PDB file of C-alpha atoms and ligand atoms in Angstrom:
ATOM      1  CA  MET A   1     253.384 228.858 172.852  1.00  0.00           C
ATOM      2  CA  ASN A   2     250.863 226.512 174.425  1.00  0.00           C
ATOM      3  CA  PRO A   3     247.266 227.563 173.978  1.00  0.00           C
ATOM      4  CA  ILE A   4     245.203 227.612 177.179  1.00  0.00           C
ATOM      5  CA  ASN A   5     241.693 226.324 176.846  1.00  0.00           C
ATOM      6  CA  HIS A   6     240.856 225.159 180.358  1.00  0.00           C
ATOM      7  CA  VAL A   7     242.157 226.224 183.771  1.00  0.00           C
ATOM      8  CA  ALA A   8     241.149 224.362 186.938  1.00  0.00           C
ATOM      9  CA  ILE A   9     241.703 225.891 190.368  1.00  0.00           C
ATOM     10  CA  ILE A  10     241.667 224.534 193.912  1.00  0.00           C
ATOM     11  CA  MET A  11     240.870 227.727 195.778  1.00  0.00           C
ATOM     12  CA  ASP A  12     242.516 226.883 199.088  1.00  0.00           C
ATOM     13  CA  GLY A  13     243.493 229.019 202.064  1.00  0.00           C
ATOM     14  CA  ASN A  14     240.381 231.029 202.869  1.00  0.00           C
ATOM     15  CA  GLY A  15     240.108 229.750 206.436  1.00  0.00           C
ATOM     16  CA  ARG A  16     243.721 230.523 207.295  1.00  0.00           C
ATOM     17  CA  TRP A  17     243.456 233.997 205.736  1.00  0.00           C
ATOM     18  CA  GLY A  18     240.323 234.734 207.750  1.00  0.00           C
ATOM     19  CA  LEU A  19     241.842 233.573 211.028  1.00  0.00           C
ATOM     20  CA  LYS A  20     244.986 235.595 210.437  1.00  0.00           C
ATOM     21  CA  HIS A  21     243.311 238.846 209.441  1.00  0.00           C
ATOM     22  CA  LYS A  22     239.877 238.838 211.097  1.00  0.00           C
ATOM     23  CA  ASN A  23     240.009 236.025 213.610  1.00  0.00           C
ATOM     24  CA  SER A  24     237.239 234.240 211.706  1.00  0.00           C
ATOM     25  CA  ARG A  25     237.483 231.507 209.084  1.00  0.00           C
ATOM     26  CA  ASN A  26     234.218 232.665 207.545  1.00  0.00           C
ATOM     27  CA  ALA A  27     235.623 236.157 206.940  1.00  0.00           C
ATOM     28  CA  GLY A  28     238.206 234.420 204.766  1.00  0.00           C
ATOM     29  CA  HIS A  29     235.514 232.760 202.692  1.00  0.00           C
ATOM     30  CA  LYS A  30     233.887 236.139 202.117  1.00  0.00           C
ATOM     31  CA  GLU A  31     237.203 237.679 201.099  1.00  0.00           C
ATOM     32  CA  GLY A  32     237.896 234.731 198.798  1.00  0.00           C
ATOM     33  CA  LEU A  33     234.862 235.604 196.754  1.00  0.00           C
ATOM     34  CA  LYS A  34     236.571 238.840 195.680  1.00  0.00           C
ATOM     35  CA  THR A  35     239.416 236.767 194.251  1.00  0.00           C
ATOM     36  CA  VAL A  36     236.876 234.653 192.368  1.00  0.00           C
ATOM     37  CA  GLU A  37     235.581 237.781 190.628  1.00  0.00           C
ATOM     38  CA  LYS A  38     239.083 239.011 189.808  1.00  0.00           C
ATOM     39  CA  ILE A  39     240.095 235.640 188.353  1.00  0.00           C
ATOM     40  CA  ILE A  40     236.938 235.353 186.247  1.00  0.00           C
ATOM     41  CA  LYS A  41     237.676 238.762 184.700  1.00  0.00           C
ATOM     42  CA  GLU A  42     241.282 237.853 184.035  1.00  0.00           C
ATOM     43  CA  THR A  43     240.291 234.498 182.525  1.00  0.00           C
ATOM     44  CA  ILE A  44     238.083 236.306 180.022  1.00  0.00           C
ATOM     45  CA  LYS A  45     240.859 238.778 179.246  1.00  0.00           C
ATOM     46  CA  ASN A  46     243.102 235.823 178.444  1.00  0.00           C
ATOM     47  CA  LYS A  47     240.425 234.372 176.145  1.00  0.00           C
ATOM     48  CA  ILE A  48     240.328 231.105 178.076  1.00  0.00           C
ATOM     49  CA  LYS A  49     237.151 229.124 177.398  1.00  0.00           C
ATOM     50  CA  TYR A  50     236.785 226.964 180.530  1.00  0.00           C
ATOM     51  CA  LEU A  51     237.404 227.770 184.190  1.00  0.00           C
ATOM     52  CA  THR A  52     236.745 225.079 186.772  1.00  0.00           C
ATOM     53  CA  LEU A  53     236.632 226.197 190.399  1.00  0.00           C
ATOM     54  CA  TYR A  54     236.676 223.802 193.349  1.00  0.00           C
ATOM     55  CA  ALA A  55     234.270 225.371 195.809  1.00  0.00           C
ATOM     56  CA  PHE A  56     233.119 222.492 198.042  1.00  0.00           C
ATOM     57  CA  SER A  57     234.304 218.893 198.172  1.00  0.00           C
ATOM     58  CA  THR A  58     232.402 215.790 199.226  1.00  0.00           C
ATOM     59  CA  GLU A  59     234.799 215.743 202.200  1.00  0.00           C
ATOM     60  CA  ASN A  60     234.013 219.318 203.222  1.00  0.00           C
ATOM     61  CA  TRP A  61     230.776 218.060 204.855  1.00  0.00           C
ATOM     62  CA  LYS A  62     233.040 217.045 207.746  1.00  0.00           C
ATOM     63  CA  ARG A  63     233.442 220.720 208.690  1.00  0.00           C
ATOM     64  CA  PRO A  64     231.428 222.421 211.452  1.00  0.00           C
ATOM     65  CA  LYS A  65     227.842 223.109 210.516  1.00  0.00           C
ATOM     66  CA  LYS A  66     228.295 226.819 211.082  1.00  0.00           C
ATOM     67  CA  GLU A  67     231.012 227.041 208.429  1.00  0.00           C
ATOM     68  CA  ILE A  68     229.098 224.883 205.949  1.00  0.00           C
ATOM     69  CA  ASN A  69     225.967 226.995 206.334  1.00  0.00           C
ATOM     70  CA  TYR A  70     227.977 230.172 205.896  1.00  0.00           C
ATOM     71  CA  LEU A  71     229.542 228.873 202.686  1.00  0.00           C
ATOM     72  CA  PHE A  72     226.208 227.958 201.146  1.00  0.00           C
ATOM     73  CA  ASP A  73     224.622 231.241 202.245  1.00  0.00           C
ATOM     74  CA  LEU A  74     227.511 233.045 200.586  1.00  0.00           C
ATOM     75  CA  LEU A  75     226.986 231.074 197.396  1.00  0.00           C
ATOM     76  CA  GLU A  76     223.281 231.864 197.427  1.00  0.00           C
ATOM     77  CA  VAL A  77     223.821 235.594 197.845  1.00  0.00           C
ATOM     78  CA  PHE A  78     226.521 235.545 195.167  1.00  0.00           C
ATOM     79  CA  LEU A  79     224.357 233.761 192.621  1.00  0.00           C
ATOM     80  CA  LYS A  80     221.288 235.863 193.324  1.00  0.00           C
ATOM     81  CA  SER A  81     223.174 239.105 192.906  1.00  0.00           C
ATOM     82  CA  LYS A  82     225.539 238.136 190.079  1.00  0.00           C
ATOM     83  CA  ILE A  83     223.869 235.645 187.793  1.00  0.00           C
ATOM     84  CA  ASP A  84     222.258 238.294 185.572  1.00  0.00           C
ATOM     85  CA  ASP A  85     225.572 240.043 185.255  1.00  0.00           C
ATOM     86  CA  LEU A  86     227.349 236.789 184.351  1.00  0.00           C
ATOM     87  CA  ASN A  87     224.627 236.123 181.823  1.00  0.00           C
ATOM     88  CA  LYS A  88     225.070 239.561 180.259  1.00  0.00           C
ATOM     89  CA  GLN A  89     228.775 238.876 179.932  1.00  0.00           C
ATOM     90  CA  ASN A  90     227.981 235.734 177.924  1.00  0.00           C
ATOM     91  CA  ILE A  91     229.259 233.421 180.677  1.00  0.00           C
ATOM     92  CA  ARG A  92     227.817 229.951 181.169  1.00  0.00           C
ATOM     93  CA  LEU A  93     227.637 228.494 184.657  1.00  0.00           C
ATOM     94  CA  LYS A  94     227.711 224.740 185.079  1.00  0.00           C
ATOM     95  CA  ILE A  95     227.672 222.880 188.366  1.00  0.00           C
ATOM     96  CA  ILE A  96     229.819 219.768 188.549  1.00  0.00           C
ATOM     97  CA  GLY A  97     229.004 217.776 191.629  1.00  0.00           C
ATOM     98  CA  PHE A  98     226.115 216.005 193.232  1.00  0.00           C
ATOM     99  CA  LYS A  99     223.234 218.435 193.642  1.00  0.00           C
ATOM    100  CA  LYS A 100     222.029 217.383 197.061  1.00  0.00           C
ATOM    101  CA  PHE A 101     221.483 220.680 198.784  1.00  0.00           C
ATOM    102  CA  SER A 102     218.442 222.414 200.249  1.00  0.00           C
ATOM    103  CA  LYS A 103     215.452 222.567 197.928  1.00  0.00           C
ATOM    104  CA  LYS A 104     215.944 226.305 197.650  1.00  0.00           C
ATOM    105  CA  LEU A 105     219.605 226.082 196.664  1.00  0.00           C
ATOM    106  CA  ASN A 106     219.021 223.212 194.240  1.00  0.00           C
ATOM    107  CA  LYS A 107     216.432 225.347 192.496  1.00  0.00           C
ATOM    108  CA  LEU A 108     218.683 228.391 192.368  1.00  0.00           C
ATOM    109  CA  LEU A 109     221.538 226.316 190.928  1.00  0.00           C
ATOM    110  CA  GLU A 110     219.321 224.814 188.274  1.00  0.00           C
ATOM    111  CA  LEU A 111     217.900 228.195 187.367  1.00  0.00           C
ATOM    112  CA  SER A 112     221.389 229.689 187.089  1.00  0.00           C
ATOM    113  CA  GLU A 113     222.497 226.859 184.812  1.00  0.00           C
ATOM    114  CA  LYS A 114     219.404 227.130 182.658  1.00  0.00           C
ATOM    115  CA  LYS A 115     219.636 230.893 182.339  1.00  0.00           C
ATOM    116  CA  THR A 116     223.217 230.816 181.111  1.00  0.00           C
ATOM    117  CA  PHE A 117     223.089 227.549 179.160  1.00  0.00           C
ATOM    118  CA  LYS A 118     223.581 229.083 175.717  1.00  0.00           C
ATOM    119  CA  ASN A 119     226.426 231.432 176.633  1.00  0.00           C
ATOM    120  CA  LYS A 120     229.664 231.014 174.777  1.00  0.00           C
ATOM    121  CA  LYS A 121     232.381 233.379 175.984  1.00  0.00           C
ATOM    122  CA  LEU A 122     233.461 231.452 179.081  1.00  0.00           C
ATOM    123  CA  GLN A 123     232.142 228.345 180.795  1.00  0.00           C
ATOM    124  CA  ILE A 124     232.592 228.343 184.549  1.00  0.00           C
ATOM    125  CA  ASN A 125     232.351 224.889 186.069  1.00  0.00           C
ATOM    126  CA  LEU A 126     231.657 225.227 189.755  1.00  0.00           C
ATOM    127  CA  ALA A 127     232.694 222.059 191.574  1.00  0.00           C
ATOM    128  CA  LEU A 128     230.196 221.831 194.378  1.00  0.00           C
ATOM    129  CA  ASN A 129     229.786 218.742 196.526  1.00  0.00           C
ATOM    130  CA  TYR A 130     232.312 217.314 194.105  1.00  0.00           C
ATOM    131  CA  GLY A 131     234.484 214.264 194.780  1.00  0.00           C
ATOM    132  CA  SER A 132     236.487 212.572 192.082  1.00  0.00           C
ATOM    133  CA  LYS A 133     236.425 209.032 193.481  1.00  0.00           C
ATOM    134  CA  PHE A 134     232.671 209.106 193.809  1.00  0.00           C
ATOM    135  CA  GLU A 135     232.400 210.575 190.320  1.00  0.00           C
ATOM    136  CA  ILE A 136     234.418 207.706 188.835  1.00  0.00           C
ATOM    137  CA  VAL A 137     232.479 204.996 190.688  1.00  0.00           C
ATOM    138  CA  ASN A 138     229.251 206.639 189.665  1.00  0.00           C
ATOM    139  CA  ALA A 139     230.380 206.775 186.025  1.00  0.00           C
ATOM    140  CA  PHE A 140     231.208 203.039 186.041  1.00  0.00           C
ATOM    141  CA  LYS A 141     227.901 202.226 187.641  1.00  0.00           C
ATOM    142  CA  ASN A 142     225.912 204.083 184.995  1.00  0.00           C
ATOM    143  CA  LEU A 143     228.030 202.757 182.175  1.00  0.00           C
ATOM    144  CA  CYS A 144     227.334 199.180 183.310  1.00  0.00           C
ATOM    145  CA  LYS A 145     223.668 199.877 183.947  1.00  0.00           C
ATOM    146  CA  ASN A 146     223.276 200.979 180.332  1.00  0.00           C
ATOM    147  CA  ASN A 147     225.241 197.985 179.075  1.00  0.00           C
ATOM    148  CA  ASP A 148     227.700 200.305 177.321  1.00  0.00           C
ATOM    149  CA  LYS A 149     231.087 199.040 176.253  1.00  0.00           C
ATOM    150  CA  ILE A 150     233.832 199.889 178.746  1.00  0.00           C
ATOM    151  CA  ASN A 151     236.230 202.175 176.890  1.00  0.00           C
ATOM    152  CA  LEU A 152     237.724 205.645 177.259  1.00  0.00           C
ATOM    153  CA  LYS A 153     235.197 207.367 175.063  1.00  0.00           C
ATOM    154  CA  ASN A 154     232.239 205.958 176.958  1.00  0.00           C
ATOM    155  CA  MET A 155     233.890 206.640 180.303  1.00  0.00           C
ATOM    156  CA  ASN A 156     234.124 210.343 179.429  1.00  0.00           C
ATOM    157  CA  LYS A 157     230.449 210.273 178.609  1.00  0.00           C
ATOM    158  CA  TYR A 158     229.513 209.302 182.143  1.00  0.00           C
ATOM    159  CA  LEU A 159     231.787 211.625 184.076  1.00  0.00           C
ATOM    160  CA  LEU A 160     230.364 214.878 185.437  1.00  0.00           C
ATOM    161  CA  THR A 161     232.712 216.675 183.034  1.00  0.00           C
ATOM    162  CA  LYS A 162     231.034 215.186 179.971  1.00  0.00           C
ATOM    163  CA  ASN A 163     231.632 217.458 176.952  1.00  0.00           C
ATOM    164  CA  ILE A 164     234.242 219.498 178.833  1.00  0.00           C
ATOM    165  CA  PRO A 165     237.849 219.170 177.593  1.00  0.00           C
ATOM    166  CA  ASP A 166     240.410 218.117 180.226  1.00  0.00           C
ATOM    167  CA  PRO A 167     242.126 220.980 182.069  1.00  0.00           C
ATOM    168  CA  ASP A 168     245.393 222.170 180.557  1.00  0.00           C
ATOM    169  CA  MET A 169     246.527 223.256 183.965  1.00  0.00           C
ATOM    170  CA  LEU A 170     245.664 223.025 187.635  1.00  0.00           C
ATOM    171  CA  ILE A 171     246.475 225.778 190.116  1.00  0.00           C
ATOM    172  CA  ARG A 172     246.240 225.146 193.845  1.00  0.00           C
ATOM    173  CA  THR A 173     246.694 228.115 196.155  1.00  0.00           C
ATOM    174  CA  GLY A 174     247.244 227.886 199.907  1.00  0.00           C
ATOM    175  CA  ASN A 175     250.715 226.328 200.052  1.00  0.00           C
ATOM    176  CA  THR A 176     249.527 222.701 200.082  1.00  0.00           C
ATOM    177  CA  LYS A 177     250.622 220.084 197.590  1.00  0.00           C
ATOM    178  CA  ARG A 178     247.793 217.628 197.160  1.00  0.00           C
ATOM    179  CA  LEU A 179     244.787 217.058 194.913  1.00  0.00           C
ATOM    180  CA  SER A 180     242.137 216.585 197.627  1.00  0.00           C
ATOM    181  CA  ASN A 181     239.972 214.325 195.466  1.00  0.00           C
ATOM    182  CA  PHE A 182     239.722 216.837 192.596  1.00  0.00           C
ATOM    183  CA  LEU A 183     239.417 215.716 188.947  1.00  0.00           C
ATOM    184  CA  LEU A 184     241.703 212.679 189.398  1.00  0.00           C
ATOM    185  CA  TRP A 185     240.766 211.311 185.985  1.00  0.00           C
ATOM    186  CA  GLN A 186     240.698 214.578 184.083  1.00  0.00           C
ATOM    187  CA  LEU A 187     244.048 215.872 185.371  1.00  0.00           C
ATOM    188  CA  ALA A 188     245.972 212.899 183.953  1.00  0.00           C
ATOM    189  CA  TYR A 189     248.042 215.169 181.668  1.00  0.00           C
ATOM    190  CA  SER A 190     247.533 218.623 183.151  1.00  0.00           C
ATOM    191  CA  GLU A 191     250.390 220.851 184.281  1.00  0.00           C
ATOM    192  CA  ILE A 192     250.196 221.440 188.027  1.00  0.00           C
ATOM    193  CA  TYR A 193     251.112 224.706 189.768  1.00  0.00           C
ATOM    194  CA  PHE A 194     251.200 224.957 193.542  1.00  0.00           C
ATOM    195  CA  GLU A 195     250.967 228.542 194.742  1.00  0.00           C
ATOM    196  CA  LYS A 196     252.102 229.584 198.212  1.00  0.00           C
ATOM    197  CA  LYS A 197     249.669 232.474 198.567  1.00  0.00           C
ATOM    198  CA  LEU A 198     246.324 231.941 200.272  1.00  0.00           C
ATOM    199  CA  TRP A 199     243.349 232.269 197.925  1.00  0.00           C
ATOM    200  CA  PRO A 200     242.207 235.734 199.152  1.00  0.00           C
ATOM    201  CA  ASP A 201     245.750 237.065 198.560  1.00  0.00           C
ATOM    202  CA  PHE A 202     246.007 235.594 195.050  1.00  0.00           C
ATOM    203  CA  ASN A 203     245.664 238.286 192.395  1.00  0.00           C
ATOM    204  CA  GLU A 204     245.685 238.956 188.654  1.00  0.00           C
ATOM    205  CA  LYS A 205     249.438 239.345 188.576  1.00  0.00           C
ATOM    206  CA  ASP A 206     250.022 235.971 190.252  1.00  0.00           C
ATOM    207  CA  TYR A 207     247.550 234.368 187.880  1.00  0.00           C
ATOM    208  CA  ASN A 208     249.158 235.833 184.767  1.00  0.00           C
ATOM    209  CA  LYS A 209     252.590 234.771 185.972  1.00  0.00           C
ATOM    210  CA  ILE A 210     251.407 231.156 186.100  1.00  0.00           C
ATOM    211  CA  LEU A 211     249.614 231.411 182.741  1.00  0.00           C
ATOM    212  CA  ASN A 212     252.777 232.779 181.151  1.00  0.00           C
ATOM    213  CA  LYS A 213     254.901 230.027 182.673  1.00  0.00           C
ATOM    214  CA  PHE A 214     252.516 227.460 181.240  1.00  0.00           C
ATOM    215  CA  LYS A 215     252.652 228.989 177.777  1.00  0.00           C
ATOM    216  CA  LYS A 216     256.392 228.390 177.596  1.00  0.00           C
ATOM    217  CA  ILE A 217     256.743 224.798 178.787  1.00  0.00           C
ATOM    218  CA  LYS A 218     257.076 221.770 176.545  1.00  0.00           C
ATOM    219  CA  ARG A 219     254.156 219.397 176.790  1.00  0.00           C
ATOM    220  CA  ASN A 220     255.096 215.902 175.706  1.00  0.00           C
ATOM    221  CA  PHE A 221     252.044 213.709 176.146  1.00  0.00           C
ATOM    222  CA  GLY A 222     254.402 210.760 176.101  1.00  0.00           C
ATOM    223  CA  LYS A 223     256.201 211.865 172.949  1.00  0.00           C
ATOM    224  CA  ILE A 224     259.681 213.381 172.880  1.00  0.00           C
TER     225      ILE A 224
HETATM  226  C1  IPE B 301     239.128 226.542 200.720  1.00  0.00           C
HETATM  227  O1  IPE B 301     239.641 227.184 201.809  1.00  0.00           O
HETATM  228  C2  IPE B 301     237.676 226.786 200.560  1.00  0.00           C
HETATM  229  C3  IPE B 301     236.838 225.633 200.885  1.00  0.00           C
HETATM  230  C4  IPE B 301     237.256 224.434 201.180  1.00  0.00           C
HETATM  231  C5  IPE B 301     235.427 225.878 200.875  1.00  0.00           C
HETATM  232  P1  IPE B 301     239.753 226.471 203.207  1.00  0.00           P
HETATM  233  O2  IPE B 301     238.502 226.738 203.976  1.00  0.00           O
HETATM  234  O3  IPE B 301     240.102 225.045 203.069  1.00  0.00           O
HETATM  235  O4  IPE B 301     240.947 227.262 203.871  1.00  0.00           O
HETATM  236  P2  IPE B 301     242.094 226.666 204.766  1.00  0.00           P
HETATM  237  O5  IPE B 301     242.813 225.646 203.944  1.00  0.00           O
HETATM  238  O6  IPE B 301     241.435 226.069 205.964  1.00  0.00           O
HETATM  239  O7  IPE B 301     242.939 227.834 205.086  1.00  0.00           O
HETATM  240  C1  IPE B 302     240.003 221.421 198.833  1.00  0.00           C
HETATM  241  O1  IPE B 302     240.432 222.118 199.937  1.00  0.00           O
HETATM  242  C2  IPE B 302     238.568 221.706 198.561  1.00  0.00           C
HETATM  243  C3  IPE B 302     238.279 223.052 198.099  1.00  0.00           C
HETATM  244  C4  IPE B 302     239.119 224.006 197.857  1.00  0.00           C
HETATM  245  C5  IPE B 302     236.897 223.292 197.865  1.00  0.00           C
HETATM  246  P1  IPE B 302     240.445 221.486 201.385  1.00  0.00           P
HETATM  247  O2  IPE B 302     240.981 222.508 202.296  1.00  0.00           O
HETATM  248  O3  IPE B 302     239.107 220.931 201.724  1.00  0.00           O
HETATM  249  O4  IPE B 302     241.454 220.282 201.227  1.00  0.00           O
HETATM  250  P2  IPE B 302     242.188 219.423 202.336  1.00  0.00           P
HETATM  251  O5  IPE B 302     241.125 218.835 203.213  1.00  0.00           O
HETATM  252  O6  IPE B 302     243.070 220.340 203.099  1.00  0.00           O
HETATM  253  O7  IPE B 302     242.955 218.414 201.577  1.00  0.00           O
HETATM  254 MG1   MG B 303     241.923 224.078 202.966  1.00  0.00          MG
END
């Protein structure tokens, strides 16, 4: 049985769910947050140590302002109301992405990270304003600036996922088969699961089904 240490998820399909059920994309984002809570609980139950959630990509800035503002308002309300609870549950929150938001949100994100820094049960990496290509270019830039030797070990040091093991598996909901600029480097050997359900419809049972499938496969890493 394969151990699962790190699950990464592209939480896709909120907009379509919202349009279908409530005639509003934003309603889908709100509903999607309920799935986030369910999946966090289930991740802990499964004793998984790292959960990386793709919440906002560097490309998502191309969306209408109204949707972007709604998403960040939702995040703000979520963090304000839940961070103490996450902290009590021994969960660490880490933002991976380029923190270029409003002053208020930047502060809230930093505070949330600081508050939960020492927690050990589960580390949630929230990918926010995250883009893998930019991350890799940025890593090279800093590596060269510091005159470090170019090698794999040093490269890992400059990525936003420094000190985080690579994901064992990636799940993408929403019936779309692409990576959308997510963890291109780190997913080199991850198992990939594309799920037809939209993110708000995804539930514990679906999640466990995928986890169980993963446990049974043979991972080669180039060997036989
Ligand atoms: C993913 O859902 C959430 C974010 C990108 C913030 P989408 O908003 O992309 O939902 P669809 O793919 O349009 O249905
Ligand atoms: C990927 O979903 C980003 C997040 C889930 C945050 P998108 O819906 O933005 O991806 P594309 O644009 O359809 O590839
Ligand atoms: Mg989408």
